[in-house]
Each structure stands twice: as structure tokens, then as C-alpha cells.
Amino acid sequence: MSKPVIATTSLAGCFGCHMSFLDIDERILDLIELVEFNKSPIDDIKSFTKDCDIGLIEGGCCNTENIHILKEFRKKCKILVSFGECAIMGGLPAMRNDIPVKECLAEAYLSGPSTVNEEGILPNDEELPIILDKVYPCHEIVKMDYHLPGCPPRADLIWEVLHALILDVDIDLPYELIKYD
Amino acid sequence: MEKKIAHFTIDNKECTATTGVSIINAARENGIFIPTLCHYEGVKPAGSCRVCTVKVNKRHLTACTTPVAEGMEIEVDTAELNDLRSSVIELLFTEGNHYCPACEKSGNCELQALAYRFGIMAPRFPYQFNERDVDASHPKIYHDHNRCILCKRCIRIIKDEKDLPAGSQGRSIFAFNQRAKKVKIKLDDRLGKELSDELAQKAMDICPVGSILVKETGFKTPIGQRKFDKEAISLDNSINLKAMKEAHHE
């Protein structure tokens, strides 16, 4: 039987959740025995080369590219996991959600105290993804199967959950592992 | 007056308590925890959060406002009621803007502790991202309206008791301002100016979320040593136990 395949990505996140993933330390050697990685910053595969079993999503959706990638993950992965506070509720990027996008862009590109932009141009290249009206949690865009809270999710939580998903067994998570910060 | 003893059941367990005490306290006397949020021992219950909802003779009632009586059949720890409590907590999480990673109260927050206790991984309701502001104008405290759950604890508990005739209740230093969706907690202009350090600290301590914070004291306790880091909220560590002990000392 071939190994289960894992894909991961960071949308509107800070890569902290991926860092926490690496905090499983030497267990990563066990993980490599158990699974194969596909599209992920961990092995630097940029696009899907096959269908995957588990997709880990860090970060919420703040622009059209995030939505595109998230939908692609939904198509390619059997199980999709929201991984960290940003994927679950938007997290710190969502702090802009009660500010109109126009004001956010003006603060960043026009009126910020350290900004030099004499022509007053906002980023408008057609290659750039378009920023959304607000930052959306992943489960408000596509169906997510599991949620792992934490900022970042504890390494032990990531390990326990991945291990259980790979081996298809039930788990009883200890109280200390589920934290929102 | 002679105290009358009531006989009742909680989840089919035979219990007794003094007639007239709240169901929360009657349950506590029998070693049973009913999750609460807005309730604070010693002040008049508000029944505003509905987290302590129990079933009494098949009807939903709040345990903080309902006195126990002879023959009651009370349900507390059932799947249906726990799901109802969980939904109330999820509503609070989606209605306000609760960024736990950036909150000083995280780890000591009762709303968060209840969410942990109920094992909430993500809320079932869509996030509202309502526009709320932070009021940092007071010299001693911040008021973060993003996190306020309008439980009225600060209104009910923090009172100005200077120069008052004996027996009177004291004036509330905090109050509701405006109505409906716009309602928010505000400090009284005059009494707020005289807010003592002790009362400011007390206001922070009794706030179940991180809405009232004393300035320049944040993040004192390291992660791992905060109140609810290792222990779930229960009878032994709820704020009401502390309030009860304080009330007995007085």
C-alpha cells in the first residue's frame, strides 16, 4: 500500500503554524516513514502532482489568490484541516475587518508616515491578486473537516492529530493541548 | 426563621439544600458544577448570559436566578444542555472580536476557559466582525469593547462606597451607554475620575473577558502558569468560589 500523502500551505498567515509543525522535532523522522509530502513549503513542491489525503491550511483568506489555492486544496485533498487561529477565525490579519479596504490601502501606500509615493499609485498590476473586502476564515469559503486551534497550535497537538488521521484511529486530546493562543 | 430543607434531584442524584437558595448554590452544596459566566456570588444575578441554563421539570431555566424548591427534577450535565451552553459561548465568540492570541487576559479568561471546557474547536456560526473601539482615555484602565460580552458584572460589582449612609448600596461606577446593538459599557464621568487602584484591579479581576484591563500590568504570568492553562474551569477554581470566601470573611 502506498503511503498517505500530505500537502500544506500558508495563506494569510505568518508561517508560525508551520514552525510549530517543525517543533515535533525528531518525530519528523517517524512522520517521513509514515507519509509522503506533496505541495508544501516543507519540500518546496510548488504545485500538486497528485491527489492528496490530508491538507493542512495555515492562515485565512485575505485575497483572491488565497481563495484560489484553498479551493484547489479542497479539490485535491480528501481531508482538509484548518491549522491555527488565522485559518479558523482570520486571526490578526482579520483585525482590519472593521476598517474599509480603501482606508487600509491609503494607510499602507499613501498616507503612512514612512511612505514615499509621490504619484499616489496604489498597487494595480494585473499579476497581483485582488485584496478582499475582509479576511475570511477558511471554513466560510470551503468545507473544512477539522480545526486545530492555537497561535500556533501546539506541536504535540499537530503530531497527535496527524498521527491519528494517518493511522485512522480515534483520539482523546488532553486538555492542555487545545489553546487559543 | 427556621430554614426549610428542600429535597430535589440533579441528574437523578438525590440532593438536599436550603429552600430558596439559587440552583447554582444548591448544586455546589452537593458537589455539582453548573457552568456560569455572568453570575458572581454575592451580587444580584442578572441571568444575562444563559450559560447556566438547566432543565427544571423539563423546562429551561437559568440556574442563577431560579431558587431551588421541594421536588424539583433538575438536569445539568446532559448532551442537549451542554450543546446549548456551547452554542451560547460560540455566539459570544462570533458576535464580539475575540483575538485570543493578542489578548492580555488569555489564559485567565472565563469565556475562553468555558470554550476549552466544552472543547470548542471552531464556532458553528459565522463571524460578525462588528466594528468596536478601544477606549484608552482613562489614566488607569483600558476598555476594549471588542471583547465586552455585556454581562454587567462591572456594573453590579464595582461600586463607589465613599460618604454613604450605612445600609445604602453604593453607586455603580460603570454603566450601559446607548441601546441595542450600540450599547457599550462606559465609566461614570465623575466617579470614574476618582477610581482607586484597588477598584481598578478588582474591575479587571471580575471582568470575565479581557474588556477591562489595568494599564501597564499586562502579560505578568508566563504561558503555562495561567489559571486555565492546565486545569479546566470547575467548582474548585471558579471565580464564584473566591467571591464566596471573600463574602464569608466580611
Short mmCIF file of C-alpha atoms in Angstrom, two decimals:
data_model
loop_
_atom_site.label_atom_id
_atom_site.label_comp_id
_atom_site.label_asym_id
_atom_site.label_seq_id
_atom_site.Cartn_x
_atom_site.Cartn_y
_atom_site.Cartn_z
CA MET A 1 0.00 0.00 0.00
CA SER A 2 1.32 3.44 -0.82
CA LYS A 3 1.89 5.99 1.92
CA PRO A 4 -0.75 8.65 2.70
CA VAL A 5 0.08 11.97 1.02
CA ILE A 6 0.15 15.30 2.91
CA ALA A 7 0.02 18.81 1.44
CA THR A 8 0.37 22.03 3.41
CA THR A 9 0.13 25.74 2.65
CA SER A 10 0.23 29.12 4.33
CA LEU A 11 -2.43 31.60 3.15
CA ALA A 12 -2.84 34.82 5.15
CA GLY A 13 -0.63 33.52 7.94
CA CYS A 14 2.83 34.18 9.35
CA PHE A 15 4.31 30.69 8.89
CA GLY A 16 4.23 30.30 12.68
CA CYS A 17 1.98 27.25 12.38
CA HIS A 18 4.47 25.63 10.01
CA MET A 19 7.23 26.47 12.51
CA SER A 20 5.19 24.75 15.21
CA PHE A 21 4.83 21.79 12.85
CA LEU A 22 8.64 21.56 12.75
CA ASP A 23 8.56 21.64 16.57
CA ILE A 24 7.51 17.98 16.52
CA ASP A 25 11.31 17.64 16.49
CA GLU A 26 12.70 14.14 15.93
CA ARG A 27 9.20 12.77 15.41
CA ILE A 28 9.50 14.27 11.92
CA LEU A 29 11.69 11.21 11.14
CA ASP A 30 8.79 8.94 12.13
CA LEU A 31 6.45 11.10 10.08
CA ILE A 32 8.59 10.75 6.98
CA GLU A 33 8.37 6.96 7.37
CA LEU A 34 4.59 7.18 7.57
CA VAL A 35 3.73 9.73 4.87
CA GLU A 36 4.79 11.34 1.64
CA PHE A 37 4.70 15.12 1.19
CA ASN A 38 3.32 16.77 -1.92
CA LYS A 39 2.66 20.52 -2.47
CA SER A 40 4.12 22.14 0.64
CA PRO A 41 6.69 24.74 1.70
CA ILE A 42 8.37 21.92 3.65
CA ASP A 43 9.62 20.15 0.48
CA ASP A 44 9.18 23.20 -1.78
CA ILE A 45 6.88 21.43 -4.27
CA LYS A 46 5.02 24.38 -5.79
CA SER A 47 2.03 22.67 -7.38
CA PHE A 48 0.07 19.47 -6.87
CA THR A 49 1.45 16.46 -8.72
CA LYS A 50 -1.16 14.02 -7.39
CA ASP A 51 -4.28 13.73 -5.23
CA CYS A 52 -3.56 14.00 -1.51
CA ASP A 53 -5.08 12.51 1.62
CA ILE A 54 -4.54 15.32 4.13
CA GLY A 55 -4.27 19.06 3.53
CA LEU A 56 -3.14 21.42 6.29
CA ILE A 57 -4.19 25.04 5.81
CA GLU A 58 -2.50 27.81 7.74
CA GLY A 59 -3.99 31.32 7.60
CA GLY A 60 -7.31 32.75 6.46
CA CYS A 61 -8.25 34.20 3.07
CA CYS A 62 -7.33 37.85 2.52
CA ASN A 63 -7.04 37.95 -1.28
CA THR A 64 -8.21 36.18 -4.45
CA GLU A 65 -5.09 34.03 -4.64
CA ASN A 66 -5.75 32.63 -1.14
CA ILE A 67 -9.25 31.60 -2.25
CA HIS A 68 -7.90 30.06 -5.45
CA ILE A 69 -5.35 27.96 -3.51
CA LEU A 70 -7.85 26.97 -0.83
CA LYS A 71 -10.33 25.76 -3.47
CA GLU A 72 -7.56 23.84 -5.21
CA PHE A 73 -6.68 22.17 -1.90
CA ARG A 74 -10.34 21.26 -1.38
CA LYS A 75 -10.39 19.58 -4.80
CA LYS A 76 -7.13 17.69 -4.30
CA CYS A 77 -7.32 16.69 -0.60
CA LYS A 78 -9.66 14.15 0.95
CA ILE A 79 -9.33 15.68 4.44
CA LEU A 80 -8.80 19.40 4.91
CA VAL A 81 -7.63 20.76 8.28
CA SER A 82 -7.72 24.39 9.48
CA PHE A 83 -4.49 24.77 11.28
CA GLY A 84 -4.17 27.71 13.71
CA GLU A 85 -6.26 30.70 14.74
CA CYS A 86 -5.90 32.58 11.42
CA ALA A 87 -7.37 29.69 9.43
CA ILE A 88 -10.17 29.32 11.98
CA MET A 89 -11.16 32.94 12.59
CA GLY A 90 -8.95 35.16 10.42
CA GLY A 91 -6.60 35.88 13.30
CA LEU A 92 -4.52 39.05 13.44
CA PRO A 93 -4.94 39.84 9.69
CA ALA A 94 -8.71 39.98 10.40
CA MET A 95 -8.14 42.96 12.67
CA ARG A 96 -8.61 45.03 9.51
CA ASN A 97 -12.11 43.66 9.05
CA ASP A 98 -13.91 46.63 10.55
CA ILE A 99 -11.84 49.12 8.52
CA PRO A 100 -12.81 49.83 4.87
CA VAL A 101 -10.25 48.42 2.39
CA LYS A 102 -9.78 51.88 0.89
CA GLU A 103 -8.59 53.23 4.25
CA CYS A 104 -6.23 50.24 4.74
CA LEU A 105 -4.65 50.77 1.31
CA ALA A 106 -4.36 54.53 1.87
CA GLU A 107 -2.63 53.98 5.20
CA ALA A 108 -0.19 51.48 3.67
CA TYR A 109 0.58 53.17 0.34
CA LEU A 110 -0.41 56.85 0.51
CA SER A 111 -0.52 58.45 3.94
CA GLY A 112 1.70 56.23 6.10
CA PRO A 113 4.36 58.25 7.99
CA SER A 114 7.27 56.48 6.24
CA THR A 115 5.64 56.24 2.79
CA VAL A 116 7.23 57.84 -0.27
CA ASN A 117 4.72 57.62 -3.14
CA GLU A 118 4.65 60.95 -4.93
CA GLU A 119 2.45 59.76 -7.78
CA GLY A 120 -0.07 58.34 -5.32
CA ILE A 121 -0.32 54.97 -7.08
CA LEU A 122 -1.96 52.01 -5.37
CA PRO A 123 -0.62 48.57 -6.41
CA ASN A 124 -2.59 47.78 -9.57
CA ASP A 125 -0.53 45.36 -11.64
CA GLU A 126 -2.78 42.73 -13.17
CA GLU A 127 -0.43 39.99 -11.87
CA LEU A 128 -1.26 40.96 -8.30
CA PRO A 129 -4.14 39.20 -6.53
CA ILE A 130 -7.01 41.45 -5.51
CA ILE A 131 -7.41 42.14 -1.81
CA LEU A 132 -10.80 41.04 -0.39
CA ASP A 133 -13.26 43.26 1.47
CA LYS A 134 -12.30 41.40 4.65
CA VAL A 135 -10.28 38.41 5.82
CA TYR A 136 -12.36 35.22 5.81
CA PRO A 137 -11.95 32.11 7.95
CA CYS A 138 -11.29 29.06 5.72
CA HIS A 139 -14.50 27.29 6.74
CA GLU A 140 -16.52 30.24 5.44
CA ILE A 141 -15.05 29.64 1.94
CA VAL A 142 -14.92 25.83 1.63
CA LYS A 143 -15.90 22.90 3.84
CA MET A 144 -13.14 22.21 6.39
CA ASP A 145 -13.12 18.80 8.07
CA TYR A 146 -11.14 19.54 11.22
CA HIS A 147 -9.96 22.57 13.19
CA LEU A 148 -6.79 22.76 15.27
CA PRO A 149 -6.87 25.93 17.39
CA GLY A 150 -3.79 27.67 18.76
CA CYS A 151 -1.46 30.51 17.91
CA PRO A 152 0.38 28.43 16.98
CA PRO A 153 -1.27 25.03 17.53
CA ARG A 154 0.96 23.11 19.96
CA ALA A 155 3.41 20.76 18.22
CA ASP A 156 2.02 17.87 20.30
CA LEU A 157 -1.48 18.67 19.07
CA ILE A 158 -0.32 18.65 15.44
CA TRP A 159 1.51 15.38 15.97
CA GLU A 160 -1.35 13.64 17.82
CA VAL A 161 -3.91 14.70 15.21
CA LEU A 162 -1.75 13.86 12.17
CA HIS A 163 -0.81 10.53 13.70
CA ALA A 164 -4.48 9.69 14.34
CA LEU A 165 -5.52 10.79 10.84
CA ILE A 166 -2.76 8.77 9.19
CA LEU A 167 -3.49 5.62 11.19
CA ASP A 168 -7.26 6.25 11.12
CA VAL A 169 -7.73 5.84 14.88
CA ASP A 170 -9.86 7.75 17.44
CA ILE A 171 -8.07 10.13 19.80
CA ASP A 172 -8.88 11.74 23.13
CA LEU A 173 -6.95 15.00 23.15
CA PRO A 174 -5.60 16.13 26.54
CA TYR A 175 -6.94 19.45 27.91
CA GLU A 176 -3.55 21.25 27.78
CA LEU A 177 -3.24 20.81 24.02
CA ILE A 178 -6.25 22.87 22.99
CA LYS A 179 -5.44 26.54 23.49
CA TYR A 180 -6.46 29.61 21.52
CA ASP A 181 -3.16 31.45 21.99
CA MET B 1 -36.97 31.97 60.89
CA GLU B 2 -36.46 28.25 60.56
CA LYS B 3 -34.67 27.19 57.40
CA LYS B 4 -36.65 24.72 55.32
CA ILE B 5 -34.77 21.93 53.61
CA ALA B 6 -35.70 21.12 50.01
CA HIS B 7 -35.29 17.64 48.55
CA PHE B 8 -34.64 17.53 44.80
CA THR B 9 -32.66 15.61 42.21
CA ILE B 10 -29.83 16.72 39.91
CA ASP B 11 -29.26 14.29 37.02
CA ASN B 12 -31.16 11.67 39.06
CA LYS B 13 -28.90 12.13 42.11
CA GLU B 14 -30.81 12.79 45.36
CA CYS B 15 -29.81 16.21 46.75
CA THR B 16 -30.81 18.49 49.60
CA ALA B 17 -30.33 22.22 50.16
CA THR B 18 -31.97 25.14 51.94
CA THR B 19 -35.16 26.15 50.17
CA GLY B 20 -34.76 29.42 48.33
CA VAL B 21 -31.02 29.36 47.50
CA SER B 22 -30.21 29.54 43.79
CA ILE B 23 -29.93 26.27 41.88
CA ILE B 24 -26.23 27.13 41.27
CA ASN B 25 -25.51 27.22 45.01
CA ALA B 26 -27.75 24.25 45.77
CA ALA B 27 -25.78 22.25 43.19
CA ARG B 28 -22.47 23.48 44.65
CA GLU B 29 -23.52 22.32 48.15
CA ASN B 30 -23.97 18.88 46.59
CA GLY B 31 -20.63 18.99 44.79
CA ILE B 32 -22.10 19.59 41.33
CA PHE B 33 -20.68 22.26 38.99
CA ILE B 34 -23.01 24.27 36.80
CA PRO B 35 -21.02 26.35 34.27
CA THR B 36 -21.64 30.10 34.69
CA LEU B 37 -20.37 33.25 33.04
CA CYS B 38 -22.22 36.43 34.10
CA HIS B 39 -23.00 35.12 37.59
CA TYR B 40 -20.98 36.49 40.51
CA GLU B 41 -21.55 35.24 44.03
CA GLY B 42 -22.95 37.84 46.40
CA VAL B 43 -24.49 40.22 43.87
CA LYS B 44 -27.97 40.06 42.44
CA PRO B 45 -27.94 37.62 39.50
CA ALA B 46 -28.63 39.12 36.08
CA GLY B 47 -29.43 35.98 34.09
CA SER B 48 -27.95 37.72 31.07
CA CYS B 49 -25.60 35.13 29.55
CA ARG B 50 -27.78 31.96 29.73
CA VAL B 51 -24.70 29.73 30.12
CA CYS B 52 -26.08 28.29 33.39
CA THR B 53 -29.30 27.14 31.70
CA VAL B 54 -30.58 23.90 33.24
CA LYS B 55 -33.79 21.95 32.80
CA VAL B 56 -36.17 22.01 35.75
CA ASN B 57 -39.09 19.61 35.40
CA LYS B 58 -38.44 19.62 31.61
CA ARG B 59 -38.38 23.44 31.30
CA HIS B 60 -35.30 25.54 30.51
CA LEU B 61 -34.44 27.95 33.33
CA THR B 62 -31.31 29.87 34.34
CA ALA B 63 -29.79 28.31 37.45
CA CYS B 64 -28.54 31.66 38.79
CA THR B 65 -31.98 33.26 39.03
CA THR B 66 -34.10 30.24 39.97
CA PRO B 67 -34.45 29.33 43.65
CA VAL B 68 -34.39 25.64 44.45
CA ALA B 69 -37.66 24.12 45.68
CA GLU B 70 -39.01 20.83 47.02
CA GLY B 71 -39.40 18.08 44.45
CA MET B 72 -37.54 19.73 41.56
CA GLU B 73 -36.11 17.36 38.96
CA ILE B 74 -33.07 19.22 37.60
CA GLU B 75 -30.98 18.24 34.58
CA VAL B 76 -27.48 19.74 34.36
CA ASP B 77 -24.91 17.61 32.59
CA THR B 78 -26.77 16.29 29.55
CA ALA B 79 -25.67 16.28 25.91
CA GLU B 80 -28.55 18.57 24.93
CA LEU B 81 -27.80 21.18 27.63
CA ASN B 82 -24.06 21.11 27.05
CA ASP B 83 -24.66 21.70 23.35
CA LEU B 84 -26.94 24.61 24.20
CA ARG B 85 -24.27 26.13 26.50
CA SER B 86 -21.65 25.56 23.85
CA SER B 87 -23.80 27.38 21.28
CA VAL B 88 -24.17 30.37 23.62
CA ILE B 89 -20.38 30.55 24.00
CA GLU B 90 -19.88 30.22 20.24
CA LEU B 91 -22.36 33.06 19.69
CA LEU B 92 -20.34 35.28 22.04
CA PHE B 93 -17.12 34.40 20.21
CA THR B 94 -18.61 35.31 16.82
CA GLU B 95 -20.52 38.40 17.96
CA GLY B 96 -17.52 40.20 19.51
CA ASN B 97 -13.97 40.32 18.18
CA HIS B 98 -12.07 37.87 20.37
CA TYR B 99 -8.47 37.74 19.17
CA CYS B 100 -7.16 35.42 21.89
CA PRO B 101 -3.52 35.47 20.67
CA ALA B 102 -3.39 39.24 21.20
CA CYS B 103 -5.32 39.44 24.48
CA GLU B 104 -3.75 40.06 27.87
CA LYS B 105 -6.49 38.08 29.59
CA SER B 106 -5.87 34.94 27.55
CA GLY B 107 -5.30 32.00 29.90
CA ASN B 108 -7.19 33.73 32.71
CA CYS B 109 -10.34 34.43 30.67
CA GLU B 110 -13.55 32.75 31.77
CA LEU B 111 -15.15 32.86 28.32
CA GLN B 112 -12.09 31.11 26.88
CA ALA B 113 -11.98 28.65 29.79
CA LEU B 114 -15.59 27.65 29.13
CA ALA B 115 -14.81 27.19 25.43
CA TYR B 116 -11.89 24.92 26.43
CA ARG B 117 -14.12 23.01 28.83
CA PHE B 118 -16.67 22.39 26.10
CA GLY B 119 -13.92 21.50 23.61
CA ILE B 120 -14.92 24.13 21.04
CA MET B 121 -12.53 23.85 18.08
CA ALA B 122 -14.36 26.35 15.85
CA PRO B 123 -17.72 28.09 16.20
CA ARG B 124 -20.72 26.88 14.17
CA PHE B 125 -21.84 30.49 13.48
CA PRO B 126 -20.31 32.96 11.00
CA TYR B 127 -18.05 35.66 12.43
CA GLN B 128 -19.68 39.10 12.53
CA PHE B 129 -16.56 41.29 12.77
CA ASN B 130 -18.62 44.11 14.24
CA GLU B 131 -16.97 47.49 14.47
CA ARG B 132 -15.99 48.17 18.08
CA ASP B 133 -13.47 50.55 19.58
CA VAL B 134 -10.89 50.64 22.34
CA ASP B 135 -11.16 53.40 24.91
CA ALA B 136 -7.77 54.12 26.47
CA SER B 137 -8.64 57.62 27.71
CA HIS B 138 -8.77 56.69 31.39
CA PRO B 139 -5.41 57.03 33.18
CA LYS B 140 -5.70 53.66 34.96
CA ILE B 141 -7.66 51.29 32.73
CA TYR B 142 -8.27 50.33 29.11
CA HIS B 143 -11.71 49.48 27.93
CA ASP B 144 -11.67 47.14 24.93
CA HIS B 145 -15.23 47.00 23.59
CA ASN B 146 -14.25 44.30 21.08
CA ARG B 147 -14.18 41.80 23.93
CA CYS B 148 -17.08 43.00 26.08
CA ILE B 149 -19.87 40.43 26.40
CA LEU B 150 -22.23 42.82 28.24
CA CYS B 151 -22.54 40.57 31.30
CA LYS B 152 -22.98 43.61 33.57
CA ARG B 153 -20.61 42.22 36.20
CA CYS B 154 -18.72 45.53 36.43
CA ILE B 155 -21.96 47.47 36.77
CA ARG B 156 -23.21 45.18 39.50
CA ILE B 157 -19.99 44.74 41.46
CA ILE B 158 -17.83 47.87 41.19
CA LYS B 159 -19.49 50.46 43.44
CA ASP B 160 -18.46 53.77 44.89
CA GLU B 161 -18.97 53.47 48.63
CA LYS B 162 -17.47 56.72 49.85
CA ASP B 163 -19.51 59.07 52.08
CA LEU B 164 -22.61 56.96 52.00
CA PRO B 165 -25.08 56.44 54.82
CA ALA B 166 -24.90 52.94 56.34
CA GLY B 167 -27.06 50.38 54.62
CA SER B 168 -27.15 52.03 51.20
CA GLN B 169 -25.74 50.14 48.25
CA GLY B 170 -23.23 52.48 46.68
CA ARG B 171 -23.31 53.93 43.19
CA SER B 172 -22.24 51.97 40.14
CA ILE B 173 -19.08 53.37 38.58
CA PHE B 174 -19.70 51.56 35.28
CA ALA B 175 -22.92 51.85 33.27
CA PHE B 176 -24.53 50.90 29.99
CA ASN B 177 -24.38 53.67 27.42
CA GLN B 178 -26.76 53.77 24.41
CA ARG B 179 -29.02 50.87 23.46
CA ALA B 180 -29.44 47.67 21.46
CA LYS B 181 -26.55 46.98 19.04
CA LYS B 182 -24.82 50.22 20.03
CA VAL B 183 -24.84 49.51 23.75
CA LYS B 184 -21.50 49.66 25.49
CA ILE B 185 -20.05 49.91 28.97
CA LYS B 186 -18.90 53.36 30.00
CA LEU B 187 -17.30 54.80 33.11
CA ASP B 188 -19.24 57.43 35.00
CA ASP B 189 -17.57 60.77 34.19
CA ARG B 190 -17.17 61.96 37.76
CA LEU B 191 -16.88 58.68 39.72
CA GLY B 192 -14.55 57.27 37.05
CA LYS B 193 -12.04 60.04 37.67
CA GLU B 194 -11.75 59.00 41.32
CA LEU B 195 -11.36 55.28 40.54
CA SER B 196 -8.93 53.85 43.12
CA ASP B 197 -6.14 51.42 42.21
CA GLU B 198 -7.89 48.69 44.23
CA LEU B 199 -11.19 49.15 42.41
CA ALA B 200 -9.44 49.28 39.02
CA GLN B 201 -7.73 45.97 39.81
CA LYS B 202 -10.99 44.49 41.07
CA ALA B 203 -12.77 45.58 37.89
CA MET B 204 -10.13 43.78 35.83
CA ASP B 205 -10.32 40.67 38.01
CA ILE B 206 -14.10 40.34 37.91
CA CYS B 207 -14.35 41.02 34.16
CA PRO B 208 -14.85 37.52 32.72
CA VAL B 209 -13.10 38.53 29.48
CA GLY B 210 -10.29 40.99 28.65
CA SER B 211 -12.54 44.01 28.27
CA ILE B 212 -11.38 45.90 31.38
CA LEU B 213 -7.59 45.92 31.77
CA VAL B 214 -5.38 47.79 34.22
CA LYS B 215 -2.70 49.71 32.33
CA GLU B 216 0.99 48.77 32.47
CA THR B 217 0.47 45.36 34.07
CA GLY B 218 -0.09 43.09 31.07
CA PHE B 219 1.31 39.60 30.45
CA LYS B 220 2.64 39.20 34.00
CA THR B 221 2.07 35.46 34.23
CA PRO B 222 4.05 33.28 31.82
CA ILE B 223 2.22 30.92 29.46
CA GLY B 224 1.82 27.58 31.18
CA GLN B 225 1.20 29.11 34.62
CA ARG B 226 -2.03 30.95 33.91
CA LYS B 227 -5.22 29.98 35.66
CA PHE B 228 -6.77 27.80 32.96
CA ASP B 229 -3.61 26.59 31.19
CA LYS B 230 -3.59 23.17 32.84
CA GLU B 231 -6.91 22.96 34.69
CA ALA B 232 -10.37 23.19 33.19
CA ILE B 233 -12.78 25.67 34.80
CA SER B 234 -14.62 23.85 37.58
CA LEU B 235 -16.07 24.18 41.09
CA ASP B 236 -12.57 24.37 42.57
CA ASN B 237 -11.24 27.32 40.58
CA SER B 238 -14.33 29.30 39.54
CA ILE B 239 -14.36 32.98 40.45
CA ASN B 240 -17.53 32.37 42.48
CA LEU B 241 -15.65 30.22 44.98
CA LYS B 242 -13.29 33.14 45.61
CA ALA B 243 -16.21 35.55 45.88
CA MET B 244 -17.91 33.23 48.35
CA LYS B 245 -14.81 33.06 50.57
CA GLU B 246 -14.49 36.84 50.50
CA ALA B 247 -18.16 37.21 51.43
CA HIS B 248 -17.67 34.90 54.43
CA HIS B 249 -14.72 36.95 55.67
CA GLU B 250 -16.74 40.14 55.74
#
